[in-house]
CSV table of C-alpha atoms in Angstrom, one decimal:
chain,number,residue,atom,x,y,z
H,632,UNK,CA,36.4,-50.1,-131.1
H,633,UNK,CA,37.8,-46.6,-131.6
H,634,UNK,CA,35.9,-46.3,-134.9
H,635,UNK,CA,32.6,-47.4,-133.3
H,636,UNK,CA,33.0,-44.7,-130.6
H,637,UNK,CA,33.6,-42.0,-133.2
H,638,UNK,CA,30.6,-43.2,-135.2
H,639,UNK,CA,28.4,-42.6,-132.2
H,640,UNK,CA,29.8,-39.1,-131.9
H,641,UNK,CA,28.8,-38.4,-135.5
H,642,UNK,CA,25.3,-39.6,-134.8
H,643,UNK,CA,25.1,-37.3,-131.9
H,644,UNK,CA,26.0,-34.4,-134.1
H,645,UNK,CA,23.2,-35.4,-136.5
H,646,UNK,CA,20.7,-35.7,-133.6
H,647,UNK,CA,21.5,-32.1,-132.4
H,648,UNK,CA,21.3,-30.7,-135.9
H,649,UNK,CA,25.0,-29.9,-136.1
H,650,UNK,CA,25.3,-31.7,-139.4
H,651,UNK,CA,23.7,-28.6,-140.8
H,652,UNK,CA,26.8,-26.7,-140.2
H,653,UNK,CA,29.5,-26.3,-142.9
H,654,UNK,CA,32.2,-28.9,-143.0
H,655,UNK,CA,34.6,-26.3,-141.7
H,656,UNK,CA,32.6,-25.7,-138.5
H,657,UNK,CA,31.4,-29.3,-137.9
H,658,UNK,CA,32.9,-30.4,-134.6
H,659,UNK,CA,35.2,-27.5,-134.4
H,660,UNK,CA,36.6,-27.0,-130.9
H,661,UNK,CA,35.2,-30.3,-129.7
H,662,UNK,CA,38.0,-32.6,-130.5
H,663,UNK,CA,41.7,-32.6,-129.9
H,664,UNK,CA,44.1,-32.6,-126.9
H,665,UNK,CA,45.7,-30.3,-124.5
H,666,UNK,CA,48.1,-29.1,-127.2
H,667,UNK,CA,45.7,-28.6,-130.2
H,668,UNK,CA,42.0,-28.4,-131.1
H,669,UNK,CA,41.7,-30.6,-134.2
H,670,UNK,CA,39.4,-33.2,-135.7
H,671,UNK,CA,41.9,-35.9,-136.5
H,672,UNK,CA,44.5,-38.1,-134.9
H,673,UNK,CA,47.8,-39.3,-136.4
H,674,UNK,CA,49.4,-42.7,-136.8
H,675,UNK,CA,53.0,-42.4,-135.8
H,676,UNK,CA,55.3,-43.8,-138.6
H,677,UNK,CA,57.9,-44.7,-136.0
H,678,UNK,CA,55.9,-47.0,-133.7
H,679,UNK,CA,52.6,-47.4,-135.7
H,680,UNK,CA,50.5,-46.2,-132.8
H,681,UNK,CA,47.7,-43.6,-132.8
H,682,UNK,CA,48.1,-40.3,-131.0
H,683,UNK,CA,46.2,-37.0,-130.9
H,684,UNK,CA,49.3,-35.1,-132.0
H,685,UNK,CA,53.1,-35.3,-132.1
H,686,UNK,CA,53.5,-33.7,-128.7
H,687,UNK,CA,51.2,-36.4,-127.2
H,688,UNK,CA,53.4,-39.0,-128.8
H,689,UNK,CA,56.7,-37.5,-127.6
H,690,UNK,CA,55.4,-37.1,-124.1
H,691,UNK,CA,54.3,-40.7,-124.0
H,692,UNK,CA,57.4,-42.1,-125.6
H,693,UNK,CA,59.8,-40.1,-123.6
H,694,UNK,CA,58.2,-40.4,-120.1
H,695,UNK,CA,60.1,-41.8,-117.2
H,696,UNK,CA,58.0,-45.0,-117.4
H,697,UNK,CA,59.2,-45.7,-120.9
H,698,UNK,CA,62.3,-48.0,-121.4
H,699,UNK,CA,65.2,-45.6,-122.4
H,700,UNK,CA,65.9,-48.0,-125.2
H,701,UNK,CA,62.5,-47.3,-126.7
H,702,UNK,CA,62.3,-43.5,-126.1
H,703,UNK,CA,62.1,-41.5,-129.3
H,704,UNK,CA,60.5,-38.4,-131.0
H,705,UNK,CA,58.1,-38.7,-133.9
H,706,UNK,CA,59.5,-37.7,-137.3
H,707,UNK,CA,56.8,-35.1,-138.0
H,708,UNK,CA,57.4,-34.8,-141.7
H,709,UNK,CA,57.1,-38.6,-142.2
H,710,UNK,CA,53.5,-38.9,-140.9
H,711,UNK,CA,51.5,-40.6,-143.7
H,712,UNK,CA,48.1,-41.5,-142.1
H,713,UNK,CA,45.5,-39.6,-140.1
H,714,UNK,CA,42.3,-40.8,-138.5
H,715,UNK,CA,39.1,-38.6,-138.7
H,716,UNK,CA,37.8,-37.9,-135.2
H,717,UNK,CA,34.2,-37.8,-136.4
H,718,UNK,CA,33.9,-41.0,-138.4
H,719,UNK,CA,37.0,-42.9,-137.5
H,720,UNK,CA,38.2,-43.3,-141.2
H,721,UNK,CA,42.0,-43.7,-141.5
H,722,UNK,CA,43.4,-42.1,-144.7
H,723,UNK,CA,46.3,-40.3,-146.3
H,724,UNK,CA,47.2,-36.9,-144.8
H,725,UNK,CA,44.8,-34.3,-146.2
H,726,UNK,CA,42.6,-31.4,-144.8
H,727,UNK,CA,39.2,-32.9,-145.5
H,728,UNK,CA,38.0,-36.4,-144.6
H,729,UNK,CA,37.5,-38.6,-147.6
H,730,UNK,CA,34.6,-40.3,-145.9
H,731,UNK,CA,32.4,-37.7,-144.1
H,732,UNK,CA,34.0,-34.6,-145.7
H,733,UNK,CA,34.7,-32.8,-142.4
H,734,UNK,CA,37.5,-30.3,-142.2
H,735,UNK,CA,40.1,-31.9,-139.9
H,736,UNK,CA,41.8,-28.6,-139.2
H,737,UNK,CA,41.0,-25.0,-140.2
H,738,UNK,CA,44.8,-24.5,-140.5
H,739,UNK,CA,46.5,-27.3,-142.4
H,740,UNK,CA,50.1,-27.7,-143.6
H,741,UNK,CA,50.8,-30.5,-145.9
H,742,UNK,CA,54.5,-30.2,-145.4
H,743,UNK,CA,54.4,-30.5,-141.6
H,744,UNK,CA,51.4,-32.7,-141.6
H,745,UNK,CA,49.9,-30.3,-139.1
H,746,UNK,CA,46.3,-29.6,-138.2
H,747,UNK,CA,44.9,-26.9,-135.9
H,748,UNK,CA,41.3,-25.5,-135.5
H,749,UNK,CA,42.6,-22.5,-133.5
H,750,UNK,CA,43.5,-20.1,-136.3
H,751,UNK,CA,43.7,-17.2,-133.8
H,752,UNK,CA,47.4,-18.1,-133.5
H,753,UNK,CA,48.0,-16.9,-137.0
H,754,UNK,CA,50.0,-19.9,-138.0
H,755,UNK,CA,52.2,-19.8,-141.1
H,756,UNK,CA,54.8,-22.1,-142.7
H,757,UNK,CA,58.3,-20.8,-142.9
H,758,UNK,CA,60.1,-22.5,-145.8
H,759,UNK,CA,63.5,-21.6,-144.5
H,760,UNK,CA,62.8,-23.0,-141.0
H,761,UNK,CA,61.0,-25.9,-142.6
H,762,UNK,CA,58.3,-25.9,-139.9
H,763,UNK,CA,55.1,-24.0,-139.0
H,764,UNK,CA,55.2,-21.0,-136.7
H,765,UNK,CA,52.7,-18.7,-135.0
H,766,UNK,CA,52.2,-15.0,-134.9
H,767,UNK,CA,51.6,-14.1,-138.6
H,768,UNK,CA,54.1,-14.3,-141.4
H,769,UNK,CA,53.8,-10.5,-141.9
H,770,UNK,CA,55.2,-9.9,-138.4
H,771,UNK,CA,58.3,-12.0,-138.7
H,772,UNK,CA,61.5,-12.1,-140.8
H,773,UNK,CA,63.8,-15.1,-141.2
H,774,UNK,CA,67.5,-14.6,-140.5
H,775,UNK,CA,69.5,-17.1,-142.5
H,776,UNK,CA,72.6,-16.7,-140.4
H,777,UNK,CA,70.7,-17.4,-137.2
H,778,UNK,CA,68.6,-20.0,-138.9
H,779,UNK,CA,65.3,-18.9,-137.3
H,780,UNK,CA,62.5,-16.3,-137.4
H,781,UNK,CA,62.5,-13.1,-135.4
H,782,UNK,CA,59.9,-10.4,-134.8
H,783,UNK,CA,60.2,-7.5,-137.3
H,784,UNK,CA,60.2,-5.2,-134.3
H,785,UNK,CA,63.8,-6.1,-133.7
H,786,UNK,CA,64.9,-6.3,-137.4
H,787,UNK,CA,66.8,-3.0,-137.4
H,788,UNK,CA,68.8,-3.7,-134.3
H,789,UNK,CA,69.1,-7.5,-134.7
H,790,UNK,CA,72.5,-9.0,-133.9
H,791,UNK,CA,73.2,-12.3,-135.6
H,792,UNK,CA,74.2,-15.3,-133.6
H,793,UNK,CA,74.8,-18.3,-135.9
H,794,UNK,CA,72.2,-21.0,-135.5
H,795,UNK,CA,70.9,-19.2,-132.4
H,796,UNK,CA,67.7,-21.1,-132.0
H,797,UNK,CA,69.2,-24.5,-132.8
H,798,UNK,CA,70.2,-24.9,-129.2
H,799,UNK,CA,68.7,-25.9,-125.9
H,800,UNK,CA,67.2,-23.4,-123.5
H,801,UNK,CA,70.0,-22.7,-121.0
H,802,UNK,CA,67.6,-23.2,-118.1
H,803,UNK,CA,65.2,-26.1,-118.9
H,804,UNK,CA,67.3,-27.6,-121.7
H,805,UNK,CA,64.4,-28.0,-124.1
H,806,UNK,CA,65.3,-27.7,-127.7
H,807,UNK,CA,64.3,-24.1,-128.7
H,808,UNK,CA,63.9,-24.5,-132.5
H,809,UNK,CA,60.6,-26.3,-132.4
H,810,UNK,CA,59.5,-25.4,-128.9
H,811,UNK,CA,55.8,-24.3,-128.5
H,812,UNK,CA,56.7,-22.0,-125.6
H,813,UNK,CA,57.4,-18.2,-126.0
H,814,UNK,CA,61.0,-17.4,-126.5
H,815,UNK,CA,62.9,-14.2,-125.5
H,816,UNK,CA,66.0,-12.8,-127.2
H,817,UNK,CA,68.5,-11.5,-124.7
H,818,UNK,CA,70.7,-8.4,-125.4
H,819,UNK,CA,73.6,-10.7,-126.0
H,820,UNK,CA,71.5,-12.5,-128.7
H,821,UNK,CA,71.2,-15.7,-126.8
H,822,UNK,CA,67.7,-17.2,-126.6
H,823,UNK,CA,65.8,-18.4,-123.6
H,824,UNK,CA,62.2,-19.4,-122.9
H,825,UNK,CA,60.2,-16.4,-121.7
H,826,UNK,CA,58.9,-18.3,-118.6
H,827,UNK,CA,62.5,-19.5,-117.8
H,828,UNK,CA,63.6,-15.9,-117.9
H,829,UNK,CA,60.9,-14.8,-115.5
H,830,UNK,CA,61.9,-17.6,-113.2
H,831,UNK,CA,65.5,-16.4,-113.2
H,832,UNK,CA,64.3,-12.9,-112.3
H,833,UNK,CA,62.3,-14.3,-109.4
H,834,UNK,CA,65.5,-15.7,-108.1
H,835,UNK,CA,67.4,-12.4,-108.7
H,836,UNK,CA,69.5,-13.8,-111.6
H,837,UNK,CA,70.1,-11.0,-114.1
H,838,UNK,CA,72.9,-12.4,-116.3
H,839,UNK,CA,72.8,-14.6,-119.3
H,840,UNK,CA,73.3,-18.3,-118.3
H,841,UNK,CA,75.5,-18.8,-121.3
H,842,UNK,CA,77.8,-15.8,-121.6
H,843,UNK,CA,77.1,-14.0,-118.2
H,844,UNK,CA,76.3,-10.6,-119.8
H,845,UNK,CA,73.7,-8.6,-118.0
H,846,UNK,CA,70.2,-9.2,-119.4
H,847,UNK,CA,68.8,-5.7,-118.6
H,848,UNK,CA,69.8,-2.2,-117.6
H,849,UNK,CA,71.6,-2.6,-114.3
H,850,UNK,CA,72.7,1.0,-113.8
H,851,UNK,CA,70.4,1.6,-110.8
H,852,UNK,CA,71.8,-1.4,-109.1
H,853,UNK,CA,75.4,-0.3,-109.9
H,854,UNK,CA,74.7,3.1,-108.2
H,855,UNK,CA,73.3,1.3,-105.2
H,856,UNK,CA,76.5,-0.9,-105.0
H,857,UNK,CA,78.6,2.3,-105.2
H,858,UNK,CA,76.8,3.5,-102.0
H,859,UNK,CA,77.2,0.2,-100.3
H,860,UNK,CA,80.9,0.0,-101.0
H,861,UNK,CA,81.5,3.6,-100.0
H,862,UNK,CA,79.8,2.9,-96.6
H,863,UNK,CA,81.7,-0.4,-96.1
H,864,UNK,CA,85.4,0.4,-95.6
H,865,UNK,CA,87.7,-2.6,-95.7
H,866,UNK,CA,90.0,-3.5,-92.8
H,867,UNK,CA,93.5,-1.8,-92.9
H,868,UNK,CA,95.1,-5.1,-94.0
H,869,UNK,CA,93.1,-5.2,-97.2
H,870,UNK,CA,93.1,-1.5,-98.2
H,871,UNK,CA,96.1,-1.7,-100.4
H,872,UNK,CA,95.2,-5.1,-101.8
H,873,UNK,CA,94.7,-5.0,-105.6
H,874,UNK,CA,93.1,-7.7,-107.8
H,875,UNK,CA,92.6,-8.3,-111.5
H,876,UNK,CA,89.1,-8.6,-112.7
H,877,UNK,CA,87.3,-9.5,-116.0
H,878,UNK,CA,84.1,-7.7,-116.9
H,879,UNK,CA,81.4,-10.0,-118.1
H,880,UNK,CA,79.6,-7.1,-119.8
H,881,UNK,CA,82.4,-5.4,-121.9
H,882,UNK,CA,85.2,-7.9,-121.7
H,883,UNK,CA,87.7,-5.5,-120.3
H,884,UNK,CA,90.4,-6.7,-117.9
H,885,UNK,CA,91.6,-4.2,-115.2
H,886,UNK,CA,93.3,-4.0,-111.9
H,887,UNK,CA,91.1,-2.7,-109.0
H,888,UNK,CA,91.2,-2.4,-105.3
H,889,UNK,CA,89.9,-5.5,-103.6
H,890,UNK,CA,86.5,-5.2,-101.8
H,891,UNK,CA,84.5,-8.0,-100.2
H,892,UNK,CA,81.2,-6.7,-101.7
H,893,UNK,CA,82.0,-6.4,-105.4
H,894,UNK,CA,84.5,-5.1,-108.0
H,895,UNK,CA,83.7,-2.3,-110.4
H,896,UNK,CA,84.9,-2.4,-114.0
H,897,UNK,CA,86.9,0.7,-114.8
H,898,UNK,CA,85.9,0.6,-118.4
H,899,UNK,CA,82.1,0.5,-118.3
H,900,UNK,CA,81.3,0.9,-114.6
H,901,UNK,CA,79.6,-2.5,-114.4
H,902,UNK,CA,79.8,-4.7,-111.3
H,903,UNK,CA,79.1,-7.8,-113.3
H,904,UNK,CA,82.7,-8.9,-113.0
H,905,UNK,CA,84.7,-11.8,-111.9
H,906,UNK,CA,88.1,-12.0,-110.2
H,907,UNK,CA,90.9,-13.5,-112.3
H,908,UNK,CA,94.3,-15.0,-111.3
H,909,UNK,CA,96.4,-11.9,-112.1
H,910,UNK,CA,97.5,-9.6,-114.9
H,911,UNK,CA,96.7,-10.8,-118.4
H,912,UNK,CA,100.4,-10.9,-119.4
H,913,UNK,CA,101.9,-12.0,-116.1
H,914,UNK,CA,103.9,-15.1,-115.6
H,915,UNK,CA,102.7,-18.0,-113.5
H,916,UNK,CA,104.9,-16.9,-110.5
H,917,UNK,CA,103.7,-13.4,-110.8
H,918,UNK,CA,100.1,-14.6,-110.8
H,919,UNK,CA,100.6,-16.0,-107.3
H,920,UNK,CA,102.0,-12.7,-106.1
H,921,UNK,CA,99.1,-10.8,-107.6
H,922,UNK,CA,96.6,-13.0,-105.7
H,923,UNK,CA,98.1,-12.5,-102.3
H,924,UNK,CA,99.4,-8.9,-102.7
């Protein structure tokens, strides 16, 4: 039935004279799904079912309605068969249909078995990553230690973090390496989805969810906290109380005067700190004294 429907579509193209277009343009932008514009579908090697793309497969097979025992992702490099969207011919993976000759994707990668008609994304295949990426190969460099591609704009100041992208986003927990969403690199070198980062900022969260380091210049806020603390004297009973703190930004440990609002690092002046149980070299009994002193 699917082949018959597609055959009608081909006849419609003929009727409106679109068959006069080149094979590259024929049907371009007309077929595909919410993820990609392309003129073919794929047969999943894992479940032998037909889907518009690998994302359509993964969404369907990992939905809440699917039995957990049957949930799975498609092995993208193992796709062997594609179905032309114009004539319905099933065939081996290739860029041009063996039956009607139409180009099934202006961008085609034989390694990833990937088709896409929207070449404005400037797709390219990274041999080191082993997958296709967007943005133009000339604009990115691959860091072997991090195991992923970064913008050349940050090449000079790049700080390596081993297998940085081979982790889940710390907010939404989607695997970052093959995510289709924009990814941001924090100053601490941890990675996070751009939209997840924006969501954090909307909720006034300005520290890395992984290491707790500040994600931007917080100096203006620190000055504001200086003013708040100066205008908020503590009761007499707490004025001599000292506590040990650990700075999330520089890692320094120092002893400071207790304040209900915040504690300032004496090394880097950051208020991104946390109270610890006592002096770094203190004994267990001394720790208790430090906490109540």
